[in-house]
Short mmCIF file of C-alpha atoms in Angstrom, two decimals:
data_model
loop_
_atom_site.label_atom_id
_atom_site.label_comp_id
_atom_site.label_asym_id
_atom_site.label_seq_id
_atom_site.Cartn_x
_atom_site.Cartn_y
_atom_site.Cartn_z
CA UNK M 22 0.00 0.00 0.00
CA UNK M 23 1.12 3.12 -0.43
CA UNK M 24 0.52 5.78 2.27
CA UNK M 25 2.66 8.48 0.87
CA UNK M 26 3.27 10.34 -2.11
CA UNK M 27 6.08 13.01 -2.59
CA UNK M 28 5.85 15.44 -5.59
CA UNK M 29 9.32 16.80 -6.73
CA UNK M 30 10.06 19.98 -7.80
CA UNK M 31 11.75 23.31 -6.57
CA UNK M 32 9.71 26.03 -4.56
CA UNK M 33 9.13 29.36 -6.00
CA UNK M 34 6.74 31.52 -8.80
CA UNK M 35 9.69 31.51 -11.03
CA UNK M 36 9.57 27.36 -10.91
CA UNK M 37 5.62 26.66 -11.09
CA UNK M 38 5.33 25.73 -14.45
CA UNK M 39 8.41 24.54 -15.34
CA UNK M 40 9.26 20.95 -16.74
CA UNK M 41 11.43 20.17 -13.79
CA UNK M 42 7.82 20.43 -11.23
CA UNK M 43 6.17 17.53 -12.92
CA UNK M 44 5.87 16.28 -9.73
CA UNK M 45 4.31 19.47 -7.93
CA UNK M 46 1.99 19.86 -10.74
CA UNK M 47 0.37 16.12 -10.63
CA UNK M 48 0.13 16.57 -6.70
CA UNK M 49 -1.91 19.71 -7.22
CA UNK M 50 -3.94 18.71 -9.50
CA UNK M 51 -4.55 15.42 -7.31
CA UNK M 52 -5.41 18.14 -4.49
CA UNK M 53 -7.66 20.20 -6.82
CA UNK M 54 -9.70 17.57 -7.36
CA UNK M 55 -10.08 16.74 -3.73
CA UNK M 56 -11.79 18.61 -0.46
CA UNK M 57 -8.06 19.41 0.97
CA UNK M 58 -5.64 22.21 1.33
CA UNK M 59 -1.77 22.58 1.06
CA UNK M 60 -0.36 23.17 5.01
CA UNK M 61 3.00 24.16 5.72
CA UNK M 62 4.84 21.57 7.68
CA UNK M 63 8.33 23.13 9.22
CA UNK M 64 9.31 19.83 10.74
CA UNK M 65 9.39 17.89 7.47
CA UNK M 66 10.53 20.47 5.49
CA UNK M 67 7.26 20.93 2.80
CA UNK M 68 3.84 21.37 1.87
CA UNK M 69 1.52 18.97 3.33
CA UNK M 70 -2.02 17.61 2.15
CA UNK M 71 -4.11 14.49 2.37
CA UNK M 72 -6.82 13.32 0.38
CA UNK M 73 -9.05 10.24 0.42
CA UNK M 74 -8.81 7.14 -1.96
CA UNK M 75 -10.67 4.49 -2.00
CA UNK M 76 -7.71 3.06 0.45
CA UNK M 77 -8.58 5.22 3.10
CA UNK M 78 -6.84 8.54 3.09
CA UNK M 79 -3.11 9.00 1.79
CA UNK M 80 -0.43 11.98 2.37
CA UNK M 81 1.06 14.24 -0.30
CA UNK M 82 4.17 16.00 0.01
CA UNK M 83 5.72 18.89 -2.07
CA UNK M 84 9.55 19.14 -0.09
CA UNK M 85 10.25 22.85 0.07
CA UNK M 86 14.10 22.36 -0.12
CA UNK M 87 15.39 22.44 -3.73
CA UNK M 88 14.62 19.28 -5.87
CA UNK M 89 18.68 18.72 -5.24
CA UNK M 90 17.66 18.29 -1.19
CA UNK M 91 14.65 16.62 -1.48
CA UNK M 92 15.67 13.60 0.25
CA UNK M 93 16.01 16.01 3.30
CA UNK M 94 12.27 16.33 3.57
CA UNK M 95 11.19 12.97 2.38
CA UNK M 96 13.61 11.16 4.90
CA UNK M 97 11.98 13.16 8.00
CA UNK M 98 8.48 12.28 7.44
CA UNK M 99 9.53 8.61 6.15
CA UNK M 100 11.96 8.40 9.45
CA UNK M 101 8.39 10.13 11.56
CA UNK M 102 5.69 7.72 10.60
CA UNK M 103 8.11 4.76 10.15
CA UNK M 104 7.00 4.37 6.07
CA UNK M 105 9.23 1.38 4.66
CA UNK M 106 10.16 2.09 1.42
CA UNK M 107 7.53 0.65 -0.53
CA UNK M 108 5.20 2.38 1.02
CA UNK M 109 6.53 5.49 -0.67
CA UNK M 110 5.73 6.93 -4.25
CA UNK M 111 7.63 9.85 -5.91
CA UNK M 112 6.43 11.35 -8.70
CA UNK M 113 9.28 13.16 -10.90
CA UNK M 114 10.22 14.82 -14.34
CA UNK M 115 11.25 12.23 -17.06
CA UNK M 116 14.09 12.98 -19.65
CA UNK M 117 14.18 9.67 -21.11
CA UNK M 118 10.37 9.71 -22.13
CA UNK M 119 8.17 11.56 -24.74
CA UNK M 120 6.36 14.60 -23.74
CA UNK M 121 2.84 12.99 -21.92
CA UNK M 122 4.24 9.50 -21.62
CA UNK M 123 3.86 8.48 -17.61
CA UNK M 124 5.16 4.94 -16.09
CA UNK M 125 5.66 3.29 -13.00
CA UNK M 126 8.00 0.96 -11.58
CA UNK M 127 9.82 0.34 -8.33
CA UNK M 128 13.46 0.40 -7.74
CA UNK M 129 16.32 1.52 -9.43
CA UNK M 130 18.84 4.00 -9.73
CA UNK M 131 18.27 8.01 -9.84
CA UNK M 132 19.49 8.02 -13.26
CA UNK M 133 21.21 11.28 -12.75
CA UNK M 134 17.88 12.97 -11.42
CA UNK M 135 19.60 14.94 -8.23
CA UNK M 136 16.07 15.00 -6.74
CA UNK M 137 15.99 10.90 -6.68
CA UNK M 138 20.01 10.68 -5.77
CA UNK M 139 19.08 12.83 -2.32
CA UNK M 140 15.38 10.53 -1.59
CA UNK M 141 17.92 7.54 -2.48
CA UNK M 142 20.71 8.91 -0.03
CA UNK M 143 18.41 10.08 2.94
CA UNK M 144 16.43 6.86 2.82
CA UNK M 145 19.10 4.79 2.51
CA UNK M 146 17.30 2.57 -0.30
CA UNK M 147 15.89 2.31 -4.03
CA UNK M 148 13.28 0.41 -2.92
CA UNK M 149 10.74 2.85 -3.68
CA UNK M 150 8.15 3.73 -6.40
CA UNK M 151 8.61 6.08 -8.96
CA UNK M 152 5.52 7.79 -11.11
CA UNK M 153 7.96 8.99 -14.08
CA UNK M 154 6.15 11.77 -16.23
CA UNK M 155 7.69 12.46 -19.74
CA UNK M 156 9.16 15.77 -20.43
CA UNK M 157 11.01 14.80 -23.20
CA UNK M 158 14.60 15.57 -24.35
CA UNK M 159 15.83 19.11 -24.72
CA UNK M 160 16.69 20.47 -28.20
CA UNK M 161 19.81 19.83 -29.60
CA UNK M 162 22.53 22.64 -28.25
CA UNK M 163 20.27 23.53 -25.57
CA UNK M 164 21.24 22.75 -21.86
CA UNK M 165 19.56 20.23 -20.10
CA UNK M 166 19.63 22.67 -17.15
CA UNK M 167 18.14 25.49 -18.93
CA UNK M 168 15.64 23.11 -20.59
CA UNK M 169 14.10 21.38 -17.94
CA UNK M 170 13.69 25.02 -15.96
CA UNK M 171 11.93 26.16 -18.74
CA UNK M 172 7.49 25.73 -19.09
CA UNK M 173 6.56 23.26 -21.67
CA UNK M 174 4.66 24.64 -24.90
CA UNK M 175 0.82 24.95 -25.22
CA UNK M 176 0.81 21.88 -26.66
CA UNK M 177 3.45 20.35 -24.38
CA UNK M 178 1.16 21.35 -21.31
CA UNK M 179 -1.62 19.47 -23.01
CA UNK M 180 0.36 16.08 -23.34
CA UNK M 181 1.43 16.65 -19.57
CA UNK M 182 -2.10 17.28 -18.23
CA UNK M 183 -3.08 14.27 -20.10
CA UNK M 184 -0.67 12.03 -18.27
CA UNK M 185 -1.82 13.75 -15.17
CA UNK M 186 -5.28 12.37 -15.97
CA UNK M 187 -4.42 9.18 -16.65
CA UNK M 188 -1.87 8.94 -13.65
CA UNK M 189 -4.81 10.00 -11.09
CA UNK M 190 -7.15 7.99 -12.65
CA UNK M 191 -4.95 4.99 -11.04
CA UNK M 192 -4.14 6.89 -7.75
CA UNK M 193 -6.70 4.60 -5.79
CA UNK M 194 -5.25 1.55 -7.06
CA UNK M 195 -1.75 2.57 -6.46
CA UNK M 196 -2.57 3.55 -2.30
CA UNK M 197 -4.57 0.15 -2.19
CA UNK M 198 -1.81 -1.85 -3.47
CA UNK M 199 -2.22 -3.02 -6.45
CA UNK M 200 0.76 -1.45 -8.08
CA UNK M 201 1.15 -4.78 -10.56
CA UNK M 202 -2.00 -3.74 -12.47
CA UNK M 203 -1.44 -0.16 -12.53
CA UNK M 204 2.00 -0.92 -13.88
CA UNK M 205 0.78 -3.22 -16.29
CA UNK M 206 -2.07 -0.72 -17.63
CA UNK M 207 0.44 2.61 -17.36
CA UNK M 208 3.65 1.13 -19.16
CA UNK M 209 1.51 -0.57 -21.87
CA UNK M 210 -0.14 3.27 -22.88
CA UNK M 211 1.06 5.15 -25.43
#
């Protein structure tokens, strides 16, 4: 079961819509659609919310360190409600996918996402779940920095929000447990 899910992305207007919040952005819209509002929690370092799934009820987080200390936050409220691993989803920013495309899957390295080295370093573990939304790759000459601080298109925004949709769509499964299925059904989409 999962009983929480961390959105990455860095704090601040200038970051909102940027590729790089991917994570943010699914967690708000996942609180937009539900009767809950974002609360500042000092002692884990971010934005709090719950909302209720057909689970029970299951914690969001939005760290308010930069995406490259995110582990900071996501370690204190793991370590404070003694979550194992698998308990934990993170949704993040995808290079290695099309614009829109969202999968899931457990484990594995960060990939050299800063935001999943620090979860992986202040957990101590891979062992976690990973919501990976597509932002694509930059243009060729372009930084990767530069590019992934940078909003999507029009259109871009429209592939995203798509692959929010279909991600929440599956957000009851995933806090239930039945991550096999949703995996199945996610990485078989186009």
């Amino acid at each position: 079961m999962i009983k929480l899910i961390v959105g990455l992305g860095n704090p601040g207007r200038q970051y909102e819509k940027t590729r790089h919040n991917a994570g943010f952005l699914f967690l708000d819209r996942l609180v937009s659609d539900s009767d809950c509002d974002w609360v500042g929690e000092a002692k884990f370092d971010g934005l709090l919310a719950e909302i209720g799934c057909a689970g029970g009820k299951v914690l969001l987080l939005k760290p308010s360190t930069f995406m490259n200390r995110s582990g900071q936050a996501v370690g204190k409220i793991a370590r404070y409600y003694k979550l194992a691993s698998d308990e934990i989803l993170v949704v993040h920013d995808e290079l290695d996918f099309d614009v829109g495309v969202v999968r899931l899957k457990k484990d594995g390295g960060h990939a050299g996402h800063n935001g999943l080295r620090d979860i992986i370093a202040h957990l101590g573990v891979k062992e976690f779940y990973r919501l990976r939304v597509g932002i694509g790759r930059p243009p060729s000459g372009k930084v990767v920095a530069d590019f992934v601080l940078s909003c999507p298109s029009k259109s871009e925004w429209v592939l995203m929000s798509s692959a929010f949709d279909l991600a929440a769509s599956y957000v009851d499964q995933m806090v239930v447990g039945d991550m096999a299925m949703v995996m199945n059904k996610l990485n078989s989409s186009k």
